[in-house]
GROMACS .gro file of C-alpha atoms in nm:
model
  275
    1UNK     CA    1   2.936  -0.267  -4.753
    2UNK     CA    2   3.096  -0.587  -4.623
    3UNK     CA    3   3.346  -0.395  -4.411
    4UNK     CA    4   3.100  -0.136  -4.245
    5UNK     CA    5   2.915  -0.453  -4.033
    6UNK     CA    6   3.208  -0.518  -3.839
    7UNK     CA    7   3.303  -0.149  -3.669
    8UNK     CA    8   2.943  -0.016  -3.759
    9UNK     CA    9   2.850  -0.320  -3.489
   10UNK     CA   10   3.113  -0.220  -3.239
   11UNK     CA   11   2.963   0.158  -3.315
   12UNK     CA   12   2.655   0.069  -3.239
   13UNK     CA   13   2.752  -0.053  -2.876
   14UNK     CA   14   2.999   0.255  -2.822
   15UNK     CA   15   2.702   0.485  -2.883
   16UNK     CA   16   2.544   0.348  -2.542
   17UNK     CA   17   2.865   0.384  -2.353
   18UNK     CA   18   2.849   0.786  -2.482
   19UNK     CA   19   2.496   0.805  -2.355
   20UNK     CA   20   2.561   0.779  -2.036
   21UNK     CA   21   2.848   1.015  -2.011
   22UNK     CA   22   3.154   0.733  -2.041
   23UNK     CA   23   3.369   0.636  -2.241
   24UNK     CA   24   3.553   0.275  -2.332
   25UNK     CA   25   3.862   0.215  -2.562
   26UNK     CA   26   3.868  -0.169  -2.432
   27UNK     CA   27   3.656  -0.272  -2.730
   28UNK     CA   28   3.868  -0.341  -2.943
   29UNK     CA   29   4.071  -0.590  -2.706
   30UNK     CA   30   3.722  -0.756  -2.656
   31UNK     CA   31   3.698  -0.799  -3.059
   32UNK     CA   32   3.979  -0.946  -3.056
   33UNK     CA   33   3.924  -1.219  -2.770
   34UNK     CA   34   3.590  -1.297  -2.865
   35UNK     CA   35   3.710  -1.412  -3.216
   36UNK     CA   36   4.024  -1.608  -3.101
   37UNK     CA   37   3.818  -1.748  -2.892
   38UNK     CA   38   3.521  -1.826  -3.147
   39UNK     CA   39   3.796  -1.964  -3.396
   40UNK     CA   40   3.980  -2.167  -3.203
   41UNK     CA   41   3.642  -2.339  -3.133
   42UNK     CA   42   3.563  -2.380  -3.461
   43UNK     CA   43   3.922  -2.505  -3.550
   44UNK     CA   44   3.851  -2.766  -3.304
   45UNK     CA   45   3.559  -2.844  -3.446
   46UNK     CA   46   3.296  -2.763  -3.190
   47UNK     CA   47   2.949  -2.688  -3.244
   48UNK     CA   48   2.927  -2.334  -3.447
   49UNK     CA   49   2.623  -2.240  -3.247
   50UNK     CA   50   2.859  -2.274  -2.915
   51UNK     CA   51   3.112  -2.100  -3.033
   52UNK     CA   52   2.913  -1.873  -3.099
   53UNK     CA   53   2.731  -1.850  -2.743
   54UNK     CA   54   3.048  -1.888  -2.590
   55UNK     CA   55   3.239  -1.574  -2.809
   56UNK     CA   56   2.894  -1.362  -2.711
   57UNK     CA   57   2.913  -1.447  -2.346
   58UNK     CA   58   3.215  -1.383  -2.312
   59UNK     CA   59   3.233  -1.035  -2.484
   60UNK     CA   60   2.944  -0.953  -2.195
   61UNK     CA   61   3.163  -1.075  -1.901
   62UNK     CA   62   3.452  -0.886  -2.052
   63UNK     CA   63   3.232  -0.584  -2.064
   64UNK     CA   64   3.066  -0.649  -1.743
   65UNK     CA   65   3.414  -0.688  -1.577
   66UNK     CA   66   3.493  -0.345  -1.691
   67UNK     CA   67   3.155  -0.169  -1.643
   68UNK     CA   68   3.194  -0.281  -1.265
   69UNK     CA   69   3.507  -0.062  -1.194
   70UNK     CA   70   3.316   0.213  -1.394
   71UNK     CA   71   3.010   0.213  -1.240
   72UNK     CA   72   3.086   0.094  -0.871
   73UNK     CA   73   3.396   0.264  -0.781
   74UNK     CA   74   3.286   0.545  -1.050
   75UNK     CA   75   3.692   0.565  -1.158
   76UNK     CA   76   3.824   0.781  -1.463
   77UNK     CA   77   3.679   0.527  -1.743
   78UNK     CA   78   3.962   0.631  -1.938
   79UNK     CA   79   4.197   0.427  -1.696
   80UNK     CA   80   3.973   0.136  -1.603
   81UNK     CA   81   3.913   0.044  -2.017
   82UNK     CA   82   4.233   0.132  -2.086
   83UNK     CA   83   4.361  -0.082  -1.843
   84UNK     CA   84   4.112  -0.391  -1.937
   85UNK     CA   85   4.262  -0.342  -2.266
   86UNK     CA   86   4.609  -0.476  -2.223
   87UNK     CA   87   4.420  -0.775  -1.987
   88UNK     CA   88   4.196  -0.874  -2.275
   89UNK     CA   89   4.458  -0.864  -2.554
   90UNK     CA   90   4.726  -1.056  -2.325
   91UNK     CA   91   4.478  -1.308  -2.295
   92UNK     CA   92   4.384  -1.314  -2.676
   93UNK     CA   93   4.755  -1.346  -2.713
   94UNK     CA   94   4.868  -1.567  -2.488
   95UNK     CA   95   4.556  -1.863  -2.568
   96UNK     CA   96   4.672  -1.840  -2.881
   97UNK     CA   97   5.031  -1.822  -2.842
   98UNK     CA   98   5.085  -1.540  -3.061
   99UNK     CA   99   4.986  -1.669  -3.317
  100UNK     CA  100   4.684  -1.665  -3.573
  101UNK     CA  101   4.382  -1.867  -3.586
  102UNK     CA  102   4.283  -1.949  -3.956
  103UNK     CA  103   3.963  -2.150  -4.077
  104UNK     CA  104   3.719  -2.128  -4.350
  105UNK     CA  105   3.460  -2.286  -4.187
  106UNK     CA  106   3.180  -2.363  -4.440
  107UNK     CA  107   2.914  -2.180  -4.218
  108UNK     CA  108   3.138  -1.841  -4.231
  109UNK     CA  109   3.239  -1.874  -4.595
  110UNK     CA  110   2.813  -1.921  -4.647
  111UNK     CA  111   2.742  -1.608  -4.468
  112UNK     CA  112   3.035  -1.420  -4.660
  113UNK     CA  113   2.854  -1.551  -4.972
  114UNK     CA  114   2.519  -1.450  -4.946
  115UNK     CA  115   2.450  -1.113  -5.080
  116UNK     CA  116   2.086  -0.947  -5.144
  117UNK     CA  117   2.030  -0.839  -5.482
  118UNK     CA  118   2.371  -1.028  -5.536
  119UNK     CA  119   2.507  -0.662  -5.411
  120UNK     CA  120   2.448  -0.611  -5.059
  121UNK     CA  121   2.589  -0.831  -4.784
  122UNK     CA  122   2.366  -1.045  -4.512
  123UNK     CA  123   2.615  -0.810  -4.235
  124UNK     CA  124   2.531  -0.526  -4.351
  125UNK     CA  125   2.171  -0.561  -4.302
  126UNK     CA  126   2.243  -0.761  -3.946
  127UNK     CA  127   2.404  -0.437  -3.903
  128UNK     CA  128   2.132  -0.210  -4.022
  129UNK     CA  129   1.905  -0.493  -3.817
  130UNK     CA  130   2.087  -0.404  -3.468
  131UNK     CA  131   2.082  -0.048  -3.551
  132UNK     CA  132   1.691  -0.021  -3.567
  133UNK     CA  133   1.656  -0.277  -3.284
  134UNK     CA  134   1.887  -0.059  -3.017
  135UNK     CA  135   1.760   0.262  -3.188
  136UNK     CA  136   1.392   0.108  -3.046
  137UNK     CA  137   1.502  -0.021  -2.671
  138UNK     CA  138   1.677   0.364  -2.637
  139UNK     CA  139   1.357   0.581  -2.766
  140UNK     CA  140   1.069   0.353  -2.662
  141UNK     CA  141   1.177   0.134  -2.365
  142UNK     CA  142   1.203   0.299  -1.980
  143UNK     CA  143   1.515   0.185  -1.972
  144UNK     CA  144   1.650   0.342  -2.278
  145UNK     CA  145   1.483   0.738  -2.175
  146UNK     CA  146   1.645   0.659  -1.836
  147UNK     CA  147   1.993   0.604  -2.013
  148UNK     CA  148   1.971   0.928  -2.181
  149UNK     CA  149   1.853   1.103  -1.850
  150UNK     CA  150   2.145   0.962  -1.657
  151UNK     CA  151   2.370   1.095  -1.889
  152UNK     CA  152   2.226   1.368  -1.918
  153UNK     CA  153   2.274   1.482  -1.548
  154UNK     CA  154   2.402   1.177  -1.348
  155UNK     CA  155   2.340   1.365  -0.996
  156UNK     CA  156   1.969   1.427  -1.099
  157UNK     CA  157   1.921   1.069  -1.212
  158UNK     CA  158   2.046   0.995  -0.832
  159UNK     CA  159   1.818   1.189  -0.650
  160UNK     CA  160   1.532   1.083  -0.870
  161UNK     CA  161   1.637   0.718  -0.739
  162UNK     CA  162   1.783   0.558  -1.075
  163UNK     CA  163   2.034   0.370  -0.966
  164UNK     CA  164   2.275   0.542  -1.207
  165UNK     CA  165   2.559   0.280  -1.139
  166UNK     CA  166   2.333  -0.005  -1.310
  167UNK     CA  167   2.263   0.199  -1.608
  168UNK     CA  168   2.615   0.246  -1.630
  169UNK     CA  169   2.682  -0.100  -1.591
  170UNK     CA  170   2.429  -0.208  -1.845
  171UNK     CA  171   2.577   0.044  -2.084
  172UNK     CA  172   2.918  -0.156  -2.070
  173UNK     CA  173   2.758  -0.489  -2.072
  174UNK     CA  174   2.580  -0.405  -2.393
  175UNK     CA  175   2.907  -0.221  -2.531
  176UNK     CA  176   3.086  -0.594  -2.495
  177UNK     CA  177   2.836  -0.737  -2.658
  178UNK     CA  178   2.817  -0.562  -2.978
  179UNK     CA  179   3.216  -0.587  -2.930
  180UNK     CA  180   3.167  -0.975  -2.971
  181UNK     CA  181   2.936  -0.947  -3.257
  182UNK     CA  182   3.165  -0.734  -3.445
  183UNK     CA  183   3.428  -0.967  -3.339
  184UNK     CA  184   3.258  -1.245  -3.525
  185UNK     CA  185   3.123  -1.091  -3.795
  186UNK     CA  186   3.483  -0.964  -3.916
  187UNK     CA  187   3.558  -1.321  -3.922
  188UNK     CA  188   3.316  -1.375  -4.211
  189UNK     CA  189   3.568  -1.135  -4.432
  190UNK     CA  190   3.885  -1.254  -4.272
  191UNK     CA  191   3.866  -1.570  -4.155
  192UNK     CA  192   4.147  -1.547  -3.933
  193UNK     CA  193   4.152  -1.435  -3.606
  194UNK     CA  194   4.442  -1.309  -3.372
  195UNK     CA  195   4.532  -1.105  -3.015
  196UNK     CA  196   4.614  -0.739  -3.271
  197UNK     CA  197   4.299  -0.803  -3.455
  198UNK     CA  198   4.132  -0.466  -3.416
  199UNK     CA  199   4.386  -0.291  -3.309
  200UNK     CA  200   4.262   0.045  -3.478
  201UNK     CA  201   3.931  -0.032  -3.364
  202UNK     CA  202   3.891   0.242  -3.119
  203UNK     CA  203   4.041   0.537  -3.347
  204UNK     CA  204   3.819   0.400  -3.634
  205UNK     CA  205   3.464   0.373  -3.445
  206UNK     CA  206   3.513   0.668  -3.186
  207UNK     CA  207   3.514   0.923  -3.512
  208UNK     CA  208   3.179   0.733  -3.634
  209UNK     CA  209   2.990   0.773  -3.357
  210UNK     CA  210   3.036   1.140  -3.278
  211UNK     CA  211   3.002   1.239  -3.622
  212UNK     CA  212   2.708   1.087  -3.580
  213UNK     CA  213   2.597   1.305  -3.330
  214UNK     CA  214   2.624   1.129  -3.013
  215UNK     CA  215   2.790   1.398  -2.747
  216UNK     CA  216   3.101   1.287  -2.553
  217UNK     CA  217   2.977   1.473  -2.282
  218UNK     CA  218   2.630   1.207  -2.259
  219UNK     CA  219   2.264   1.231  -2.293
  220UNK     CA  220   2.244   1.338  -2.648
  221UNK     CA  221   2.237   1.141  -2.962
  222UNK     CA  222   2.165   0.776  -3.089
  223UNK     CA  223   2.222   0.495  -3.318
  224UNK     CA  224   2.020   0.553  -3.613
  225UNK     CA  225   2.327   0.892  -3.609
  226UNK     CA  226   2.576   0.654  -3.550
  227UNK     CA  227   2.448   0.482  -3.862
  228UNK     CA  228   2.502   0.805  -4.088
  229UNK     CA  229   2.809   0.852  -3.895
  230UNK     CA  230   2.961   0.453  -3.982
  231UNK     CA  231   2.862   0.551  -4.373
  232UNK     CA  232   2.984   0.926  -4.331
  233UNK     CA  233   3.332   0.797  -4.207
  234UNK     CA  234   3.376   0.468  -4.418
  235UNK     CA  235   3.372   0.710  -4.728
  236UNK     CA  236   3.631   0.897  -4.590
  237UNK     CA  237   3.833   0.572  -4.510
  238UNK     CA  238   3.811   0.440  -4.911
  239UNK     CA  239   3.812   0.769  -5.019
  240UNK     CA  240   4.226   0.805  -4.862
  241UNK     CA  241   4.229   0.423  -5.031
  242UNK     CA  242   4.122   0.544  -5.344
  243UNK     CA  243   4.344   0.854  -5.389
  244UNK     CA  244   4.617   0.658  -5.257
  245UNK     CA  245   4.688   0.820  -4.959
  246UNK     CA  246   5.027   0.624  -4.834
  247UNK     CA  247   4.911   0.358  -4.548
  248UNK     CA  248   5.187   0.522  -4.317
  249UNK     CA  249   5.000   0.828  -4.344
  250UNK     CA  250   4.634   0.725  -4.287
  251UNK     CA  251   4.656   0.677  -3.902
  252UNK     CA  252   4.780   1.035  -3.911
  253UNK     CA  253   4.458   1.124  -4.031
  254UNK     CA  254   4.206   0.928  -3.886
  255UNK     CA  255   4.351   1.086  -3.589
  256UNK     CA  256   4.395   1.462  -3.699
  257UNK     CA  257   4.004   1.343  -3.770
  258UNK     CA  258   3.955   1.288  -3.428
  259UNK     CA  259   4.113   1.554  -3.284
  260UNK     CA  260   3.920   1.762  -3.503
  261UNK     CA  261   3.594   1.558  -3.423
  262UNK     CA  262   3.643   1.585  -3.002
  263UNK     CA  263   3.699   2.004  -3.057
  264UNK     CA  264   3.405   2.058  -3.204
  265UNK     CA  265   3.193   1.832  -2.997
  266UNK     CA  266   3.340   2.012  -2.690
  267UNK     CA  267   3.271   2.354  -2.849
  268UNK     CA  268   2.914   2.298  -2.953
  269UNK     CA  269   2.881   2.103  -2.601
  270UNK     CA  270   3.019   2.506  -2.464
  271UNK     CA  271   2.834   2.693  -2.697
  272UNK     CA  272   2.459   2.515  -2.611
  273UNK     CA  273   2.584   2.550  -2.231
  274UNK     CA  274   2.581   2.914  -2.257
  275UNK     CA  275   2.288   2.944  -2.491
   0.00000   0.00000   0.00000
């Protein structure tokens, strides 16, 4: 359960960015930064709470910066985040020289200890906590029916005066967020923190969150789905661990997963078109 929190919070973010009809594979790049950055805080032995501010701010400015492209100048999001994601893991790289940032820090190794029941890890109910509290601001907030309504059918969120580009904006804003939070929570595990740190993070979560049910195509899903979808997939994960599928091979499969994951989406997305 300890290593669902991290990409089930990066998940939960991702779902938003579907929503609205985008996409964003910059997220992982933004883990990354966000916990170099938090780390090399702590190493310097700054205030925790800071660093912690500081790793969350930033992860919204990062996501921000890449919503603005997005929404503004409404360019391929495929381009723009993919594009932010070589920015944001040269500068993870370069503050850190390349190199890893290690530190137990007592308040991480605390957080890592404490288990409910003595089984279930304090992330994986922040997880489950985030999941109920985005799962609330999409299905009972204005601003969360307009999300799925602007996905949905951007031109008739337009005429009906939405301001479609600020949804979209908010969507990535949110998406760094979460990014940040995941960032820091899988420093809790690792407690080390570099510029690859996530580098599957995009081929892990996308999977998880249309499993879940969320449509690439927008305005159809949410996050208590992606929820099923982070458990659904993370027994497929240990299941290749535990039949001792080579580690060569398992990229090879979460992507034939994928692959297999966007086709259907795309022909169910067809088939309810024509229906």
């Amino acid at each position: 359960a300890a290593s669902v929190a991290g990409y089930g919070i990066a998940a939960i973010g991702f779902t938003f960015i579907l929503l609205v009809g985008q996409l964003d594979i910059s997220f992982g790049s933004v883990m990354s930064l966000t916990a170099c950055v938090f780390m090399m805080m702590l190493k310097a032995e700054m205030n925790f709470v800071l660093a912690l501010v500081t790793a969350l701010a930033i992860g919204c400015v990062c996501g921000a910066f890449t919503g603005f492209f997005v929404a503004n100048f409404r360019l391929s999001p495929f381009i723009v985040s993919m594009t932010m994601q070589l920015v944001y893991k040269g500068i993870a790289l370069t503050i850190t020289d390349s190199t890893p940032v290690a530190m137990q820090h007592p308040v991480l190794k605390a957080i890592y200890d404490i288990k409910l029941l003595d089984v279930i890890p304090i992330t994986f109910l922040m997880f489950i906590a985030l999941a109920l509290l985005a799962e609330f601001v999409l299905r009972r907030t204005q601003f969360g029916r307009n999300m799925f309504l602007v996905g949905g059918n951007i031109n008739a969120a337009d005429n009906l005066g939405l301001k479609s580009n600020r949804y979209i904006w908010s969507a990535y804003v949110i998406q760094g967020l979460f990014a940040a939070i995941a960032g820091v929570v899988m420093m809790t595990r690792q407690f080390s923190a570099s510029g690859n740190l996530a580098l599957q993070g995009p081929l892990n979560v996308i999977p998880m969150v249309i499993v879940g049910g969320t449509s690439m195509a927008g305005g159809k899903g949410g996050v208590i789905k992606t929820v099923w979808g982070v458990l659904l997939m993370n027994i497929i994960y240990n299941a290749m661990t535990m039949f001792s599928i080579p580690a060569a091979l398992q990229p090879f499969v979460k992507g034939l997963i994928l692959a297999v994951v966007i086709v259907t989406d795309k022909y169910m997305e067809r088939r309810h078109e024509k229906v």
